[in-house]
Short mmCIF file of C-alpha atoms and ligand atoms in Angstrom, two decimals:
data_model
loop_
_atom_site.label_atom_id
_atom_site.label_comp_id
_atom_site.label_asym_id
_atom_site.label_seq_id
_atom_site.Cartn_x
_atom_site.Cartn_y
_atom_site.Cartn_z
CA MET A 1 -11.09 -11.77 -0.77
CA SER A 2 -7.82 -10.78 0.71
CA SER A 3 -5.53 -10.94 3.63
CA VAL A 4 -8.18 -9.68 6.04
CA ILE A 5 -8.56 -13.17 7.40
CA THR A 6 -5.37 -14.96 6.59
CA PRO A 7 -2.47 -12.54 6.47
CA ALA A 8 0.75 -12.47 4.52
CA ALA A 9 2.55 -14.57 7.06
CA ALA A 10 0.55 -17.53 5.83
CA ALA A 11 2.45 -17.44 2.54
CA GLY A 12 4.45 -20.61 3.11
CA THR A 13 1.46 -22.59 4.23
CA LYS A 14 -0.73 -21.29 1.47
CA ILE A 15 1.66 -22.33 -1.27
CA ARG A 16 1.85 -25.87 0.17
CA LEU A 17 -1.92 -25.96 0.30
CA GLN A 18 -2.39 -24.64 -3.22
CA CYS A 19 -2.94 -27.96 -4.92
CA ALA A 20 -5.05 -29.33 -2.10
CA ALA A 21 -7.25 -26.24 -2.11
CA ALA A 22 -7.72 -26.25 -5.86
CA ALA A 23 -8.64 -29.94 -5.81
CA VAL A 24 -11.00 -29.63 -2.86
CA THR A 25 -12.73 -26.51 -4.14
CA SER A 26 -13.46 -28.12 -7.47
CA ARG A 27 -14.72 -31.28 -5.77
CA PHE A 28 -16.94 -29.42 -3.30
CA PRO A 29 -18.17 -26.35 -5.13
CA SER A 30 -20.41 -24.49 -2.70
CA ARG A 31 -23.74 -23.35 -4.01
CA GLU A 32 -24.06 -19.94 -5.56
CA ARG A 33 -26.48 -17.76 -3.63
CA ALA A 34 -27.54 -14.19 -2.97
CA LEU A 35 -25.91 -12.33 -0.07
CA ALA A 36 -29.29 -10.82 0.85
CA ARG A 37 -32.62 -10.21 -0.85
CA PRO A 38 -33.02 -6.68 -2.18
CA PRO A 39 -35.99 -4.73 -0.74
CA ASP A 40 -39.32 -5.77 -2.23
CA GLY A 41 -40.37 -3.67 -5.18
CA SER A 42 -36.86 -2.31 -5.79
CA ALA A 43 -35.18 -2.92 -9.13
CA LEU A 44 -31.95 -3.74 -7.34
CA ARG A 45 -30.03 -6.94 -7.93
CA PRO A 46 -28.68 -9.11 -5.11
CA VAL A 47 -24.95 -9.55 -4.63
CA MET A 48 -24.19 -13.06 -5.88
CA GLY A 49 -21.36 -15.32 -4.82
CA ASN A 50 -20.59 -18.48 -2.95
CA TYR A 51 -18.91 -19.40 0.32
CA GLY A 52 -16.35 -21.76 -1.16
CA PHE A 53 -14.78 -24.64 0.75
CA PRO A 54 -16.37 -25.45 4.14
CA ILE A 55 -14.95 -23.25 6.92
CA LEU A 56 -11.97 -21.89 4.94
CA GLY A 57 -14.16 -20.54 2.16
CA HIS A 58 -12.04 -19.17 -0.67
CA ILE A 59 -9.07 -18.26 1.49
CA MET A 60 -6.57 -20.52 -0.19
CA SER A 61 -7.39 -19.73 -3.80
CA SER A 62 -7.61 -16.00 -3.10
CA LEU A 63 -4.20 -15.95 -1.42
CA VAL A 64 -2.38 -18.32 -3.73
CA ASP A 65 -3.34 -16.46 -6.89
CA PRO A 66 -5.16 -13.28 -5.85
CA LEU A 67 -5.17 -11.79 -9.32
CA ASN A 68 -6.68 -14.65 -11.25
CA PHE A 69 -9.05 -15.49 -8.41
CA ALA A 70 -10.39 -11.90 -8.54
CA ARG A 71 -10.54 -11.79 -12.33
CA ASP A 72 -12.42 -15.10 -12.47
CA ARG A 73 -15.01 -13.76 -10.07
CA TYR A 74 -15.29 -10.54 -12.01
CA ASP A 75 -15.93 -12.53 -15.18
CA ARG A 76 -18.52 -14.63 -13.38
CA TYR A 77 -20.32 -12.05 -11.23
CA GLY A 78 -19.28 -8.61 -12.46
CA PRO A 79 -18.01 -5.74 -10.29
CA VAL A 80 -19.82 -6.78 -7.08
CA SER A 81 -19.68 -10.29 -5.61
CA TRP A 82 -19.29 -12.03 -2.28
CA ALA A 83 -17.08 -14.89 -1.10
CA GLY A 84 -16.56 -16.74 2.16
CA GLY A 85 -13.58 -17.16 4.44
CA VAL A 86 -13.39 -18.59 7.98
CA GLY A 87 -16.90 -17.70 9.01
CA PHE A 88 -16.96 -14.34 7.18
CA ARG A 89 -18.68 -13.26 4.04
CA ILE A 90 -16.86 -10.50 2.24
CA VAL A 91 -18.27 -8.36 -0.52
CA THR A 92 -15.61 -7.52 -3.12
CA LEU A 93 -15.81 -4.46 -5.35
CA MET A 94 -13.90 -4.26 -8.60
CA GLY A 95 -13.71 -1.89 -11.54
CA PRO A 96 -13.63 1.91 -11.56
CA GLU A 97 -17.37 2.47 -11.30
CA ALA A 98 -17.78 0.40 -8.14
CA LEU A 99 -14.62 1.97 -6.66
CA GLU A 100 -15.92 5.43 -7.34
CA THR A 101 -19.19 4.71 -5.51
CA VAL A 102 -17.50 3.50 -2.35
CA TRP A 103 -14.87 6.25 -2.33
CA ILE A 104 -17.31 9.06 -2.96
CA ASN A 105 -19.52 7.48 -0.25
CA LYS A 106 -22.41 9.80 -1.02
CA ASP A 107 -24.82 8.30 1.50
CA LYS A 108 -22.11 7.81 4.16
CA ALA A 109 -22.83 4.10 4.21
CA PHE A 110 -19.20 2.93 4.23
CA SER A 111 -17.23 3.08 7.46
CA SER A 112 -13.44 2.90 7.35
CA THR A 113 -13.25 2.52 11.12
CA ARG A 114 -15.32 -0.64 11.04
CA GLY A 115 -13.80 -1.93 7.84
CA TRP A 116 -10.18 -1.64 8.92
CA ALA A 117 -10.58 -2.49 12.64
CA PRO A 118 -10.71 -6.29 12.21
CA VAL A 119 -7.70 -6.15 9.90
CA ILE A 120 -5.19 -3.85 11.64
CA GLY A 121 -7.15 -2.33 14.54
CA PRO A 122 -5.10 -3.50 17.55
CA PHE A 123 -1.84 -2.27 16.07
CA PHE A 124 -2.90 0.89 14.28
CA HIS A 125 -6.00 2.04 16.15
CA ARG A 126 -6.90 5.71 15.82
CA GLY A 127 -4.55 6.08 12.84
CA ILE A 128 -6.18 8.60 10.48
CA MET A 129 -7.26 5.92 7.99
CA LEU A 130 -9.24 4.29 10.79
CA LEU A 131 -11.25 7.41 11.57
CA ASP A 132 -14.63 8.24 10.07
CA PHE A 133 -16.63 11.20 8.82
CA ASP A 134 -16.43 14.49 10.81
CA GLU A 135 -13.68 13.29 13.10
CA HIS A 136 -11.64 12.12 10.10
CA ARG A 137 -12.15 15.48 8.37
CA ASP A 138 -10.96 17.41 11.44
CA HIS A 139 -7.83 15.30 11.78
CA ARG A 140 -7.09 15.44 8.07
CA ARG A 141 -7.22 19.24 8.11
CA ILE A 142 -4.51 19.33 10.73
CA MET A 143 -2.41 16.57 9.19
CA GLN A 144 -2.52 18.24 5.78
CA GLN A 145 -0.30 21.00 7.21
CA SER A 146 2.50 18.45 7.53
CA PHE A 147 2.29 17.63 3.81
CA THR A 148 2.56 21.08 2.25
CA ARG A 149 5.16 21.81 -0.42
CA THR A 150 7.40 23.54 2.15
CA ALA A 151 7.14 20.55 4.46
CA LEU A 152 8.00 18.19 1.57
CA ASP A 153 11.05 20.30 0.69
CA GLY A 154 12.19 19.88 4.28
CA TYR A 155 11.71 16.08 4.14
CA LEU A 156 13.59 15.85 0.87
CA ALA A 157 16.50 17.79 2.33
CA LEU A 158 16.62 15.32 5.24
CA MET A 159 16.28 12.35 2.92
CA ARG A 160 18.83 13.10 0.19
CA PRO A 161 22.07 12.62 2.17
CA GLY A 162 20.85 9.29 3.64
CA VAL A 163 19.92 7.96 0.19
CA ALA A 164 23.23 9.04 -1.35
CA ARG A 165 25.24 7.63 1.57
CA THR A 166 23.49 4.25 1.53
CA ILE A 167 23.48 3.71 -2.22
CA SER A 168 27.15 4.70 -2.49
CA ASN A 169 27.90 1.83 -0.08
CA TRP A 170 26.25 -0.76 -2.32
CA ASP A 171 28.55 -2.67 -4.64
CA SER A 172 28.33 -5.00 -7.65
CA ALA A 173 26.74 -8.27 -6.56
CA GLN A 174 25.34 -11.38 -8.18
CA ARG A 175 22.28 -12.05 -6.04
CA PHE A 176 21.65 -8.70 -4.43
CA PRO A 177 18.45 -9.04 -2.35
CA PHE A 178 16.87 -5.83 -3.55
CA TYR A 179 13.55 -5.84 -1.73
CA THR A 180 15.12 -6.71 1.63
CA THR A 181 17.83 -4.10 1.20
CA VAL A 182 15.54 -1.28 0.08
CA LYS A 183 13.21 -2.04 2.98
CA ASP A 184 16.12 -1.49 5.37
CA LEU A 185 17.05 1.70 3.57
CA LEU A 186 13.49 3.00 3.89
CA LEU A 187 13.35 2.09 7.58
CA ASP A 188 16.54 4.04 8.23
CA LEU A 189 15.19 6.96 6.22
CA ALA A 190 11.93 6.82 8.17
CA ALA A 191 13.83 7.03 11.46
CA GLU A 192 15.57 10.19 10.22
CA VAL A 193 12.85 11.85 8.15
CA PHE A 194 9.72 10.82 10.02
CA VAL A 195 11.01 10.63 13.55
CA GLY A 196 14.07 12.88 13.48
CA ALA A 197 15.99 10.13 15.30
CA THR A 198 19.74 9.93 15.06
CA LEU A 199 21.02 6.90 13.20
CA GLY A 200 22.60 4.20 15.32
CA ALA A 201 21.21 2.44 18.36
CA GLU A 202 18.15 4.69 18.58
CA SER A 203 17.06 4.17 14.98
CA ALA A 204 17.88 0.44 15.11
CA ARG A 205 15.61 0.00 18.15
CA LEU A 206 12.85 2.02 16.52
CA SER A 207 13.11 0.01 13.31
CA ALA A 208 12.92 -3.28 15.22
CA ASP A 209 9.87 -2.17 17.19
CA PHE A 210 8.21 -0.86 14.11
CA HIS A 211 8.93 -4.09 12.24
CA ASP A 212 7.41 -6.16 15.08
CA THR A 213 4.31 -3.94 15.16
CA VAL A 214 3.71 -4.45 11.43
CA CYS A 215 4.31 -8.22 11.75
CA GLY A 216 1.86 -8.32 14.65
CA GLY A 217 -0.86 -7.05 12.35
CA GLN A 218 -0.04 -9.89 9.94
CA ALA A 219 0.17 -12.68 12.53
CA ILE A 220 -1.52 -15.99 11.75
CA ILE A 221 -2.47 -16.62 15.37
CA ARG A 222 -4.29 -13.46 16.23
CA ALA A 223 -4.19 -13.71 20.02
CA ASP A 224 -1.94 -12.45 22.82
CA VAL A 225 -0.07 -15.74 23.30
CA PRO A 226 3.28 -15.16 25.10
CA GLY A 227 6.19 -15.31 22.66
CA GLY A 228 3.88 -15.18 19.63
CA THR A 229 4.06 -12.67 16.78
CA TRP A 230 0.88 -10.95 17.91
CA ALA A 231 2.16 -10.55 21.50
CA ARG A 232 5.53 -9.30 20.26
CA GLY A 233 3.70 -6.80 18.07
CA LEU A 234 1.60 -5.50 20.95
CA ARG A 235 4.67 -5.06 23.21
CA ALA A 236 6.51 -3.30 20.36
CA ARG A 237 3.57 -0.96 19.86
CA GLU A 238 3.64 -0.16 23.60
CA ARG A 239 7.35 0.70 23.37
CA LEU A 240 6.70 2.93 20.35
CA GLU A 241 3.93 4.68 22.27
CA ARG A 242 6.32 5.29 25.19
CA TYR A 243 9.08 6.49 22.87
CA PHE A 244 6.90 9.01 21.04
CA GLY A 245 5.20 10.06 24.29
CA GLU A 246 8.54 10.85 25.95
CA GLN A 247 9.81 12.83 22.96
CA LEU A 248 6.66 14.90 22.56
CA PRO A 249 7.35 17.92 24.80
CA ARG A 250 10.74 18.50 23.18
CA ARG A 251 9.26 18.22 19.68
CA ARG A 252 6.42 20.58 20.44
CA ALA A 253 8.90 23.17 21.66
CA GLY A 254 11.53 22.65 18.94
CA ASP A 255 11.77 23.70 15.31
CA GLY A 256 12.58 20.32 13.69
CA THR A 257 11.61 19.71 10.07
CA ASP A 258 11.01 15.96 10.47
CA LEU A 259 7.42 14.71 10.17
CA PHE A 260 7.06 14.07 13.91
CA SER A 261 8.03 17.67 14.73
CA MET A 262 5.76 18.96 11.97
CA LEU A 263 2.79 17.00 13.31
CA CYS A 264 3.46 18.38 16.78
CA ARG A 265 3.27 21.93 15.45
CA SER A 266 0.57 21.49 12.76
CA ARG A 267 -2.60 23.51 13.18
CA SER A 268 -5.68 23.57 10.99
CA ASP A 269 -6.91 26.90 9.58
CA ASP A 270 -9.13 27.15 12.67
CA GLY A 271 -6.11 26.76 14.94
CA GLU A 272 -6.97 23.20 16.03
CA ARG A 273 -4.03 20.95 16.84
CA PHE A 274 -3.48 17.31 17.76
CA SER A 275 -3.53 16.01 21.32
CA ASP A 276 -0.48 14.06 22.53
CA ALA A 277 -2.34 10.76 22.10
CA ASP A 278 -3.35 11.71 18.53
CA ILE A 279 0.24 12.41 17.56
CA VAL A 280 1.44 9.08 18.90
CA ASN A 281 -1.33 7.18 17.06
CA HIS A 282 -0.79 9.09 13.82
CA MET A 283 2.98 8.62 13.91
CA ILE A 284 2.69 4.86 14.32
CA PHE A 285 0.15 4.68 11.52
CA LEU A 286 2.13 6.95 9.18
CA LEU A 287 5.25 4.83 9.55
CA MET A 288 3.24 1.81 8.48
CA ALA A 289 1.43 3.56 5.62
CA ALA A 290 4.65 4.90 4.14
CA HIS A 291 6.99 2.05 4.55
CA ASP A 292 6.02 -1.15 2.80
CA THR A 293 4.06 0.60 0.07
CA SER A 294 7.13 2.52 -1.14
CA ALA A 295 9.42 -0.52 -0.72
CA ILE A 296 7.10 -2.63 -2.90
CA ALA A 297 6.83 0.07 -5.56
CA ILE A 298 10.60 0.58 -5.85
CA SER A 299 11.29 -3.16 -5.83
CA MET A 300 8.77 -4.01 -8.51
CA LEU A 301 10.05 -1.10 -10.62
CA VAL A 302 13.60 -2.42 -10.31
CA TYR A 303 12.35 -5.90 -11.20
CA GLU A 304 10.50 -4.76 -14.34
CA LEU A 305 13.43 -2.60 -15.42
CA GLY A 306 15.72 -5.60 -14.89
CA ARG A 307 13.60 -7.50 -17.44
CA ASN A 308 12.89 -4.59 -19.76
CA THR A 309 16.39 -3.24 -20.16
CA GLY A 310 15.45 -0.91 -23.01
CA TRP A 311 13.31 1.01 -20.55
CA GLN A 312 16.07 0.89 -17.96
CA ASP A 313 18.51 2.48 -20.42
CA ALA A 314 15.99 5.18 -21.36
CA LEU A 315 15.34 6.00 -17.69
CA ARG A 316 19.09 6.10 -17.04
CA ASP A 317 19.67 8.59 -19.86
CA GLU A 318 16.98 10.76 -18.34
CA ALA A 319 18.48 10.43 -14.84
CA LEU A 320 21.97 11.27 -16.09
CA SER A 321 20.76 14.43 -17.76
CA SER A 322 18.97 15.65 -14.62
CA ASP A 323 20.17 17.78 -11.74
CA ASP A 324 22.54 16.00 -9.36
CA ASP A 325 20.80 17.39 -6.31
CA PRO A 326 17.12 17.43 -7.24
CA THR A 327 14.39 19.43 -5.53
CA VAL A 328 10.74 18.35 -5.19
CA ASP A 329 10.05 20.39 -8.35
CA GLY A 330 13.07 18.98 -10.17
CA LEU A 331 11.97 15.41 -9.46
CA GLN A 332 8.75 16.09 -11.29
CA HIS A 333 10.66 16.67 -14.51
CA HIS A 334 11.42 13.01 -15.16
CA PRO A 335 8.62 12.07 -17.55
CA LEU A 336 9.89 8.55 -18.28
CA LEU A 337 10.55 7.71 -14.63
CA ASP A 338 7.15 9.15 -13.82
CA ALA A 339 5.45 6.96 -16.43
CA ALA A 340 7.34 3.84 -15.32
CA PHE A 341 6.44 4.49 -11.66
CA LYS A 342 2.77 4.91 -12.60
CA GLU A 343 2.85 1.69 -14.60
CA ILE A 344 4.27 -0.13 -11.57
CA LEU A 345 1.53 1.27 -9.33
CA ARG A 346 -1.00 0.08 -11.87
CA MET A 347 0.47 -3.40 -12.10
CA TYR A 348 1.45 -4.00 -8.47
CA ALA A 349 -0.84 -1.74 -6.40
CA PRO A 350 1.11 -1.67 -3.11
CA ALA A 351 -2.07 -0.95 -1.14
CA GLY A 352 -3.90 -3.69 -2.99
CA THR A 353 -7.07 -4.16 -0.98
CA LEU A 354 -8.84 -1.56 1.16
CA PHE A 355 -11.59 -2.28 3.66
CA ARG A 356 -14.88 -0.74 4.62
CA GLN A 357 -18.00 -1.91 6.44
CA THR A 358 -21.51 -0.79 5.58
CA ILE A 359 -23.32 0.92 8.45
CA LYS A 360 -26.59 1.04 6.52
CA ASP A 361 -28.09 -0.65 3.48
CA THR A 362 -26.61 0.77 0.30
CA VAL A 363 -26.28 0.28 -3.45
CA VAL A 364 -23.21 -0.29 -5.63
CA ALA A 365 -23.56 -0.74 -9.39
CA GLY A 366 -27.25 -1.60 -8.99
CA HIS A 367 -26.58 -4.24 -6.31
CA HIS A 368 -28.16 -4.19 -2.88
CA ILE A 369 -25.50 -4.38 -0.14
CA PRO A 370 -27.02 -4.84 3.31
CA ARG A 371 -25.91 -3.08 6.50
CA ARG A 372 -22.97 -4.69 8.36
CA SER A 373 -21.34 -6.13 5.25
CA GLN A 374 -17.55 -6.29 5.31
CA VAL A 375 -16.39 -4.82 1.99
CA ALA A 376 -13.04 -5.34 0.25
CA ILE A 377 -12.12 -2.77 -2.40
CA ASN A 378 -9.86 -4.65 -4.78
CA VAL A 379 -7.65 -1.88 -6.15
CA TYR A 380 -4.99 -4.31 -7.35
CA ALA A 381 -7.15 -6.49 -9.60
CA SER A 382 -9.22 -3.49 -10.76
CA MET A 383 -6.15 -2.02 -12.44
CA ARG A 384 -5.49 -5.37 -14.18
CA LEU A 385 -8.85 -5.68 -15.90
CA ALA A 386 -8.67 -6.03 -19.67
CA ASP A 387 -11.96 -4.06 -19.85
CA TRP A 388 -9.98 -0.96 -18.92
CA TRP A 389 -6.36 -1.74 -19.72
CA PRO A 390 -5.47 -3.54 -22.97
CA ASP A 391 -2.96 -6.34 -22.36
CA PRO A 392 -3.11 -5.57 -18.62
CA ASP A 393 -0.25 -7.83 -17.48
CA ARG A 394 2.32 -6.24 -19.78
CA PHE A 395 4.74 -3.65 -18.37
CA ASP A 396 4.33 -0.72 -20.71
CA PRO A 397 5.12 2.74 -19.30
CA SER A 398 4.13 4.28 -22.62
CA ARG A 399 0.52 3.97 -21.42
CA PHE A 400 1.39 7.04 -19.35
CA THR A 401 3.59 8.98 -21.76
CA GLY A 402 1.14 9.65 -24.54
CA GLY A 403 -0.67 12.73 -23.22
CA ALA A 404 -4.40 12.84 -23.88
CA ASP A 405 -4.49 9.54 -25.82
CA ALA A 406 -3.13 7.66 -22.83
CA THR A 407 -5.67 9.08 -20.37
CA PRO A 408 -7.75 6.22 -19.03
CA VAL A 409 -11.39 6.26 -20.01
CA HIS A 410 -12.55 6.50 -16.39
CA ARG A 411 -11.07 8.78 -13.73
CA TYR A 412 -10.85 5.88 -11.27
CA ALA A 413 -9.37 3.39 -13.76
CA PHE A 414 -5.96 4.40 -12.39
CA ALA A 415 -6.33 4.79 -8.64
CA PRO A 416 -3.39 3.28 -6.73
CA PHE A 417 -3.70 6.01 -4.07
CA GLY A 418 -7.41 5.45 -3.53
CA GLY A 419 -10.03 8.16 -3.82
CA GLY A 420 -12.45 10.31 -1.85
CA VAL A 421 -11.72 11.67 1.62
CA HIS A 422 -9.28 8.89 2.55
CA LYS A 423 -7.18 9.29 -0.59
CA CYS A 424 -3.52 8.88 0.27
CA ILE A 425 -2.17 11.98 1.99
CA GLY A 426 1.39 10.82 1.27
CA GLN A 427 1.13 10.58 -2.53
CA GLN A 428 3.67 13.35 -3.18
CA PHE A 429 5.88 12.05 -0.40
CA ALA A 430 5.86 8.59 -2.02
CA ASP A 431 6.52 10.06 -5.45
CA MET A 432 9.47 12.03 -4.13
CA SER A 433 11.03 9.13 -2.17
CA VAL A 434 10.71 6.64 -5.03
CA LYS A 435 12.17 9.09 -7.52
CA VAL A 436 15.06 10.25 -5.37
CA ILE A 437 16.12 6.64 -4.78
CA MET A 438 15.61 5.58 -8.41
CA VAL A 439 17.61 8.52 -9.81
CA GLN A 440 20.58 7.63 -7.59
CA LEU A 441 20.28 3.94 -8.43
CA LEU A 442 20.09 4.53 -12.19
CA ARG A 443 23.08 6.84 -12.15
CA ARG A 444 25.31 4.48 -10.20
CA PHE A 445 24.27 0.98 -11.32
CA ASP A 446 22.79 -1.11 -14.04
CA TRP A 447 21.07 -4.36 -13.22
CA ARG A 448 19.46 -7.49 -14.66
CA VAL A 449 17.23 -10.23 -13.40
CA ARG A 450 17.88 -13.89 -14.23
CA SER A 451 16.35 -14.95 -17.54
CA GLY A 452 12.84 -16.25 -16.96
CA TYR A 453 12.91 -15.15 -13.31
CA ARG A 454 9.54 -14.37 -11.74
CA PRO A 455 9.65 -13.34 -8.09
CA ARG A 456 7.71 -15.52 -5.67
CA MET A 457 5.00 -13.24 -4.35
CA THR A 458 3.08 -13.11 -1.09
CA TRP A 459 0.46 -10.68 0.16
CA GLY A 460 1.18 -7.94 2.71
CA THR A 461 -0.54 -4.61 2.09
CA GLY A 462 -0.56 -5.69 -1.55
CA PRO A 463 1.43 -8.04 -3.78
CA THR A 464 4.83 -8.35 -2.09
CA PRO A 465 8.03 -10.13 -3.17
CA ALA A 466 8.56 -13.16 -0.93
CA ASP A 467 12.09 -14.08 -2.00
CA GLY A 468 13.94 -10.83 -1.31
CA LEU A 469 13.97 -10.13 -5.08
CA PRO A 470 17.52 -11.09 -6.10
CA ILE A 471 19.03 -9.01 -8.91
CA THR A 472 22.44 -8.83 -10.55
CA LEU A 473 23.73 -5.39 -9.70
CA ARG A 474 26.68 -3.90 -11.58
CA LEU A 475 28.49 -0.72 -10.71
CA ARG A 476 28.62 1.46 -13.79
CA THR A 477 31.86 2.92 -15.03
CA ALA A 478 31.65 6.70 -14.92
CA GLY A 479 30.66 8.20 -18.25
CA LYS A 480 29.29 4.97 -19.67
C1 LIG B 1 3.50 3.96 -3.29
C2 LIG B 1 3.19 4.35 -2.09
C3 LIG B 1 1.80 4.45 -1.53
C4 LIG B 1 0.62 3.93 -1.97
C5 LIG B 1 0.37 3.09 -3.20
C6 LIG B 1 -0.41 4.35 -1.03
C7 LIG B 1 -1.74 4.04 -1.15
C8 LIG B 1 -2.72 4.48 -0.28
C9 LIG B 1 -4.13 4.20 -0.43
C10 LIG B 1 -4.75 3.36 -1.53
C11 LIG B 1 -4.78 4.80 0.59
C12 LIG B 1 -6.29 4.82 0.84
C13 LIG B 1 -6.72 3.93 2.00
C14 LIG B 1 -8.23 3.79 2.13
O1 LIG B 1 -8.97 4.41 1.38
O2 LIG B 1 -8.65 3.02 3.00
C15 LIG B 1 -3.78 5.46 1.39
C16 LIG B 1 -4.05 6.18 2.53
C17 LIG B 1 -3.08 6.80 3.29
N1 LIG B 1 -1.73 6.89 3.02
FE1 LIG B 1 -0.80 6.09 1.43
N2 LIG B 1 0.18 5.11 -0.06
C18 LIG B 1 1.52 5.21 -0.32
C19 LIG B 1 2.47 5.90 0.40
C20 LIG B 1 2.20 6.67 1.51
C21 LIG B 1 3.17 7.48 2.21
C22 LIG B 1 4.63 7.65 1.78
C23 LIG B 1 2.52 8.05 3.27
C24 LIG B 1 3.05 9.01 4.32
C25 LIG B 1 4.12 9.70 4.23
C26 LIG B 1 1.14 7.60 3.23
C27 LIG B 1 0.19 7.96 4.13
C28 LIG B 1 -1.14 7.61 4.02
C29 LIG B 1 -2.15 8.01 4.99
C30 LIG B 1 -1.92 8.83 6.25
C31 LIG B 1 -3.36 7.49 4.53
C32 LIG B 1 -4.72 7.65 5.18
C33 LIG B 1 -5.37 8.92 4.69
C34 LIG B 1 -6.75 9.15 5.28
O3 LIG B 1 -7.38 8.20 5.75
O4 LIG B 1 -7.17 10.32 5.26
N3 LIG B 1 0.98 6.78 2.14
N4 LIG B 1 -2.54 5.27 0.83
#
C-alpha cells in the first residue's frame, strides 16, 4: 500500500485518524482471501491478503506507519500480498527476489504506463518513466546522451558556483529548517542546471510552477475544482509547457550545457532525436524525478549525521582533505561519504514505492498475479527487512565500507535506484549533487539535532520529513 490512493498531502488528516484507524481495523478485521484462483492444475499459489476497513481499506495504517505496516504484512504473507484501499486492490511486492522478477520483466507482463498513470499521469504524462517497452527503449537511447560523463561534467560546472554561493550565505542558527532550505536550494539549482534559466524572476516563476505541478499530483481532491490544488497544478503544468515550448527553438540552435539544451541536441546512435512535445514532457518529468528525491536524501543524511556525530566528524575529516573544487571523478573518492549516502538510500529510499500494472497473467515468487492487477513495488520496506539487513533500522555506513564482506547477499537487496530498463537514469547526477552539497556543508558547518528528536515523517515519493527538519547549525572556525 502506498500513496497511490491517498497522497502525501493527507499527512495531517492521517495522523489525526491514526488511533481511530487502528481501533477500527482491529474491531473489524476483514476476512483474508485469495486475490484470484491460480489456473487449474498449476502449482502456483494465490496472492493472499485482505481488504481492511470497509471502503478505506488499509489506507490509514499504511500511511501512518508505512514501514511497520509493510513489515507486518511481509511476516504474515511473505513477499507477495494484496491489500485494499478506496475501492482498489493493490498487490505489494517486497524483498529482492520479488523485486528482481518485476524489474527484469521477462514476460513483459508489467506495464509502467498503466501502473504510474493513476498516480501521477495528469501531471507527468509521457515522462520517460511512464513509457513502455519499445517506445521506452527508443526514448531512453536518446535521453542517455544527456547523461554521459561529459554532460555530467558540464552540469557539475554549472552547479558548483550556485552551491558555494548559497551555502556561504547560511549562518549559525538554532532551528535551521534544513529540509525546507535544501529544497529551495535544489529548486534554484534545477532552474540553472536543468533549464539554463537565469536566477531571479524567471527562476522564481519556474520554481513556483514546478512546485504547484508536483503538489497537484499529490492533491487529496483529485478533480479540476477551481482554486483547488489539482486545478492549480494543471494550470502550472500548462505554463511550464508554454515556457519550455517557447524556449525550444533557441535551445535547439544554441550550444548550452544545461540539461534542457542537451536534451534538445541529443541523438541516439541511429540519429533519432526528440520531438518538441517529447522534450517538454521529459523536462517536466525530469525536474520532478530529480528534485524531491535528492532533497530527501540530503536531509536524512544531515539528520543521521546530526545524531551520529562520530560519523559526522569522520566525514568532515574526509571532506577537509579533499579537493576544494571537485570534479565528477574527484567526488567519487570520498569513501565514507559514499558509504553514508548509500546507507541513507537504504534506510530512507526517496523513491519508496514504484508502480506497475499487469497486462497479462504472470507469476512472482510462485504466486499467480492476474492481468489488470495494480502492483506496488515496495523498495523502501524491502531495504529494511531483517532477512537481508541485520539490525535494519540502525544507521551504520560501515555496511558499505567493508569491501566484499559488506556486499549484500542478493544483487537487488540494495536497490534504491530501481532495476531493469527503468532503472534511474539520474543515479550519477544524484550522487554528484548530494556529494557536492555535503562536502561544502561539512567544510563550513557542524550541526546537531535535539536529543531524542525524531522528525515527523509524511509520504511524498518516499518517506519525507514533515516538520522542515530543524537542526542546530554552527559555523565552524577555520582550521578547527
Ligand atoms: C537520490 C536520488 C534518486 C533516487 C533514489 C531515484 C530513484 C529512482 C527510481 C527507483 C527509479 C525507477 C522508477 C521505476 O522503476 O518506476 C527512477 C527512475 C528515474 N529517475 Fe531517479 N532517482 C533519483 C534521482 C534522480 C535524478 C537526479 C534524476 C535526473 C537528473 C532522475 C531521473 C530519473 C528518470 C528520468 C527515471 C525514469 C527512467 C526510465 O523510466 O527509464 N532521478 N529513479
